[in-house]
Coordinates of N, CA and C in Angstrom, one line a residue:
M1 N -26.6 11.7 -35.9 CA -26.1 11.4 -34.6 C -24.5 12.4 -34.9
N2 N -24.3 13.0 -33.6 CA -23.3 14.0 -33.2 C -21.9 13.0 -32.9
I3 N -21.3 13.2 -34.0 CA -20.0 12.4 -33.5 C -18.7 13.3 -32.9
D4 N -19.0 14.5 -32.7 CA -18.1 15.2 -32.0 C -18.3 15.2 -30.4
F5 N -17.2 14.9 -29.6 CA -17.0 14.5 -28.1 C -16.8 15.8 -27.6
Y6 N -16.5 17.1 -27.9 CA -16.4 18.2 -27.2 C -17.9 18.5 -26.7
I7 N -17.6 18.9 -25.2 CA -18.9 19.3 -24.6 C -18.5 20.7 -24.3
D8 N -19.4 21.7 -24.6 CA -19.2 23.4 -24.4 C -19.8 23.3 -23.1
I9 N -19.3 23.0 -21.8 CA -19.8 23.2 -20.4 C -18.8 24.2 -19.7
D10 N -19.5 25.1 -19.0 CA -18.4 26.0 -17.9 C -18.2 25.2 -16.7
T11 N -16.9 24.4 -17.0 CA -16.7 23.6 -15.6 C -15.1 24.0 -15.2
V12 N -14.6 23.7 -14.2 CA -13.3 23.7 -13.6 C -12.2 23.4 -14.6
I13 N -12.5 22.1 -15.1 CA -11.5 21.8 -16.3 C -11.5 22.6 -17.5
H14 N -12.8 22.8 -18.0 CA -12.7 23.7 -19.0 C -12.6 24.8 -18.9
R15 N -12.1 25.8 -17.9 CA -11.7 26.8 -17.4 C -10.0 26.8 -17.2
L16 N -9.7 25.6 -17.3 CA -8.2 25.6 -17.2 C -7.6 26.1 -18.3
D17 N -6.0 26.7 -18.2 CA -5.2 27.0 -19.4 C -5.1 25.6 -20.3
G18 N -5.0 25.7 -21.1 CA -4.6 24.6 -22.0 C -3.3 24.0 -22.2
R19 N -2.5 24.8 -21.7 CA -1.1 24.2 -21.1 C -1.3 23.3 -19.6
T20 N -2.2 23.7 -19.1 CA -2.4 23.0 -17.6 C -3.1 22.0 -18.1
K21 N -4.1 21.8 -19.0 CA -4.8 20.5 -19.3 C -3.8 19.6 -20.0
I22 N -3.0 20.3 -20.8 CA -1.8 19.0 -21.2 C -1.0 18.9 -20.3
L23 N -0.6 19.2 -19.3 CA 0.1 18.6 -18.0 C -0.5 17.7 -17.4
L24 N -1.9 17.7 -17.3 CA -2.6 16.9 -16.8 C -2.7 15.7 -17.4
F25 N -2.7 15.9 -18.9 CA -2.9 14.7 -19.5 C -1.5 13.8 -19.6
V26 N -0.6 14.5 -19.6 CA 0.8 14.0 -19.7 C 1.1 13.2 -18.4
F27 N 0.8 14.2 -17.5 CA 1.1 13.5 -16.1 C 0.0 12.0 -15.9
S28 N -1.0 12.0 -16.3 CA -1.9 11.0 -16.1 C -1.5 9.8 -16.7
F29 N -0.9 10.0 -18.1 CA -0.5 9.1 -18.9 C 0.7 8.3 -18.4
V30 N 1.7 9.1 -18.3 CA 3.0 8.9 -17.5 C 2.9 8.2 -16.3
A31 N 2.0 8.3 -15.5 CA 1.7 7.7 -14.1 C 1.3 6.6 -14.2
L32 N 0.3 6.3 -15.6 CA -0.4 5.0 -15.9 C 0.8 4.1 -16.2
V33 N 1.6 4.5 -16.9 CA 2.5 3.4 -17.7 C 3.5 3.3 -16.7
L34 N 3.9 4.0 -15.8 CA 4.9 3.4 -14.6 C 4.8 2.2 -13.8
F35 N 3.5 1.8 -13.4 CA 3.1 0.9 -12.8 C 2.7 -0.3 -13.2
E36 N 2.8 -1.3 -12.7 CA 2.3 -2.5 -13.4 C 1.4 -3.1 -12.5
N37 N 1.3 -3.1 -11.1 CA 0.4 -3.5 -9.9 C -0.7 -2.6 -10.1
P38 N -2.0 -3.5 -9.9 CA -3.2 -2.7 -9.8 C -3.6 -1.9 -8.4
L39 N -3.1 -2.2 -7.6 CA -3.1 -1.2 -6.5 C -2.3 0.1 -6.6
F40 N -1.3 0.0 -7.2 CA -0.4 1.4 -7.5 C -1.4 1.9 -8.7
I41 N -2.3 1.6 -9.5 CA -2.8 2.1 -10.5 C -4.0 2.9 -9.9
L42 N -4.8 2.2 -8.9 CA -6.0 2.7 -8.3 C -6.0 4.3 -8.1
P43 N -4.8 4.8 -7.4 CA -5.1 6.2 -6.9 C -5.2 7.1 -8.4
I44 N -3.8 6.5 -9.5 CA -4.3 7.4 -10.6 C -5.7 7.4 -11.2
A45 N -6.3 6.1 -11.1 CA -7.7 6.1 -11.6 C -8.7 6.9 -11.2
L46 N -8.6 7.0 -9.6 CA -9.4 7.7 -9.0 C -9.2 9.4 -9.2
L47 N -7.9 9.7 -9.7 CA -7.7 11.1 -10.1 C -8.2 11.4 -11.6
I48 N -8.3 10.3 -12.1 CA -8.9 10.2 -13.7 C -10.1 10.6 -13.3
L49 N -10.9 9.4 -12.8 CA -12.3 9.8 -12.4 C -12.8 11.1 -11.7
L50 N -12.2 11.6 -10.8 CA -12.0 12.9 -10.3 C -12.2 14.1 -11.6
E51 N -11.0 14.1 -12.6 CA -11.1 15.0 -13.6 C -12.1 14.7 -14.5
S52 N -12.7 13.4 -14.7 CA -14.0 13.3 -15.9 C -15.0 13.8 -14.9
T53 N -15.2 13.6 -13.8 CA -16.6 14.1 -12.7 C -16.5 15.9 -13.1
L54 N -15.4 16.2 -12.7 CA -15.0 17.8 -13.0 C -15.5 18.2 -14.2
A55 N -14.8 17.5 -15.2 CA -15.1 18.1 -16.6 C -16.7 17.7 -17.1
R56 N -17.5 16.9 -16.3 CA -18.8 16.4 -16.9 C -18.7 15.7 -17.8
A57 N -17.6 14.8 -18.2 CA -17.3 14.0 -19.5 C -18.3 12.8 -19.3
W58 N -19.0 12.5 -18.6 CA -19.6 11.1 -18.3 C -20.4 10.6 -19.3
V59 N -21.0 12.1 -20.0 CA -21.8 11.6 -21.1 C -21.1 11.0 -22.3
N60 N -20.1 11.8 -22.4 CA -19.0 10.9 -23.6 C -18.8 9.5 -23.3
I61 N -18.4 9.5 -22.0 CA -18.1 7.8 -21.6 C -18.8 6.9 -21.8
W62 N -20.2 7.4 -21.5 CA -21.3 6.5 -21.7 C -21.7 6.2 -23.2
R63 N -21.4 7.2 -24.2 CA -21.6 7.1 -25.5 C -20.6 5.9 -26.1
I64 N -19.3 5.8 -25.4 CA -18.4 4.5 -25.8 C -18.3 3.5 -24.9
R65 N -19.6 3.1 -24.3 CA -19.5 2.1 -23.2 C -19.2 0.8 -24.1
S66 N -19.9 0.3 -25.2 CA -19.5 -0.9 -25.8 C -18.6 -1.2 -26.2
L67 N -17.8 -0.2 -26.5 CA -16.5 -0.3 -27.1 C -15.3 -0.4 -25.8
L68 N -15.7 0.3 -24.6 CA -14.8 -0.2 -23.5 C -15.2 -1.3 -22.6
L69 N -16.5 -2.1 -23.3 CA -16.6 -3.6 -22.6 C -15.9 -4.3 -23.6
I70 N -15.9 -4.3 -25.0 CA -15.3 -5.2 -25.8 C -14.0 -5.2 -25.6
L71 N -13.3 -3.9 -25.6 CA -11.8 -4.0 -25.0 C -11.5 -4.5 -23.6
T72 N -12.2 -4.5 -22.8 CA -12.1 -5.1 -21.4 C -12.2 -6.8 -21.6
F73 N -13.2 -7.3 -21.9 CA -13.1 -8.6 -22.1 C -12.2 -9.1 -22.9
S74 N -11.9 -8.6 -24.1 CA -10.8 -9.0 -25.0 C -9.6 -8.8 -24.3
S75 N -9.1 -7.7 -23.6 CA -7.9 -7.8 -23.0 C -7.6 -8.6 -22.0
V76 N -8.5 -8.6 -21.3 CA -8.6 -9.7 -19.9 C -8.2 -11.4 -20.4
I77 N -9.0 -11.5 -21.4 CA -9.1 -12.9 -21.8 C -7.4 -12.9 -22.7
M78 N -6.9 -12.2 -23.6 CA -5.9 -12.5 -24.3 C -4.7 -12.3 -23.1
W79 N -4.7 -11.5 -22.2 CA -3.4 -11.5 -21.3 C -3.3 -12.6 -20.4
N80 N -4.5 -13.4 -20.2 CA -4.4 -14.4 -19.6 C -3.9 -15.6 -20.3
V81 N -4.4 -15.6 -21.6 CA -3.7 -16.6 -22.6 C -2.4 -16.5 -22.8
F82 N -1.7 -15.4 -23.1 CA -0.5 -15.3 -23.5 C 0.5 -15.0 -22.2
A83 N 0.1 -14.4 -21.1 CA 0.5 -14.1 -19.8 C 0.9 -15.7 -19.2
S84 N 1.9 -15.8 -18.2 CA 2.0 -17.2 -17.3 C 2.2 -16.9 -15.9
G85 N 1.8 -17.7 -15.1 CA 2.2 -17.6 -13.9 C 2.4 -19.0 -13.0
E86 N 2.6 -18.9 -12.0 CA 3.0 -20.3 -11.2 C 1.6 -20.6 -10.3
T87 N 0.8 -20.1 -10.0 CA -0.3 -20.1 -9.1 C -1.7 -20.5 -10.1
H88 N -1.4 -21.6 -10.3 CA -2.9 -22.0 -11.3 C -4.2 -21.8 -10.3
L89 N -5.3 -21.3 -11.1 CA -6.5 -21.0 -10.6 C -7.4 -22.2 -11.1
F90 N -7.6 -21.7 -12.6 CA -8.6 -22.7 -13.3 C -8.2 -22.5 -14.9
W91 N -8.4 -23.4 -15.6 CA -8.3 -23.5 -17.1 C -7.1 -23.0 -17.3
F92 N -6.9 -21.7 -18.0 CA -5.7 -21.2 -18.4 C -5.3 -19.9 -17.9
V93 N -6.2 -19.9 -17.0 CA -6.1 -18.6 -15.9 C -5.2 -19.0 -14.7
D94 N -4.0 -18.0 -14.7 CA -3.0 -18.0 -13.6 C -3.2 -16.8 -12.7
L95 N -2.9 -17.0 -11.3 CA -3.2 -15.5 -10.4 C -2.4 -14.8 -11.1
E96 N -1.2 -15.0 -11.2 CA -0.4 -13.5 -11.5 C -0.7 -13.1 -12.9
S97 N -1.0 -14.0 -13.9 CA -1.4 -13.5 -15.4 C -2.6 -12.8 -15.1
L98 N -3.7 -13.1 -14.2 CA -4.8 -12.7 -14.0 C -4.8 -11.0 -13.1
E99 N -3.6 -10.8 -12.4 CA -3.5 -9.8 -12.0 C -2.8 -8.6 -12.7
Y100 N -2.0 -9.3 -13.8 CA -1.2 -8.4 -14.9 C -2.4 -8.2 -15.9
S101 N -3.2 -8.9 -16.1 CA -4.3 -8.8 -17.2 C -5.0 -7.8 -16.7
L102 N -5.6 -7.8 -15.7 CA -6.5 -6.6 -14.8 C -5.7 -5.5 -14.8
A103 N -4.4 -5.3 -14.6 CA -3.5 -4.0 -14.6 C -3.6 -3.5 -16.1
R104 N -2.9 -4.4 -17.0 CA -2.9 -3.8 -18.4 C -4.2 -3.2 -18.6
T105 N -5.3 -4.0 -18.5 CA -6.7 -3.6 -18.7 C -7.1 -2.1 -18.3
M106 N -6.8 -2.1 -16.8 CA -7.2 -0.7 -16.6 C -6.4 0.1 -16.7
V107 N -5.0 0.3 -17.3 CA -4.2 0.9 -18.1 C -4.5 1.5 -19.3
M108 N -5.0 0.5 -20.1 CA -5.8 0.6 -21.3 C -7.0 1.5 -21.2
L109 N -7.8 1.0 -20.4 CA -9.1 1.9 -20.4 C -8.9 3.3 -19.7
W110 N -8.0 3.6 -18.8 CA -7.6 4.7 -18.4 C -7.2 5.7 -19.4
M111 N -6.5 5.2 -20.1 CA -6.0 5.8 -21.5 C -6.8 6.5 -22.4
I112 N -7.6 5.6 -22.5 CA -8.8 6.1 -23.3 C -9.6 7.5 -22.5

């Protein structure tokens, strides 16, 4: 099993200068941390999806799919347990905590 995640492919992203790639990474990271509303995170997520597609990185994302699923479920559940809101939906889930949990989960997953 190869544990190396680097894929040596001639793509647009791979041909960029290293400083440009670092700036793309820093911009994506800072932009994700700035917002809490999922609607504001969505355009940044689409940009990261475009970068992943241009870099042909879906093979690596597929390799860590089980980790991403575990993080998704645990994050949504934990944020709903510990965050609270006023609009009760069911059991321990409030509308505001559900929105917040989805936003934080999206941020966490896009940072990975």
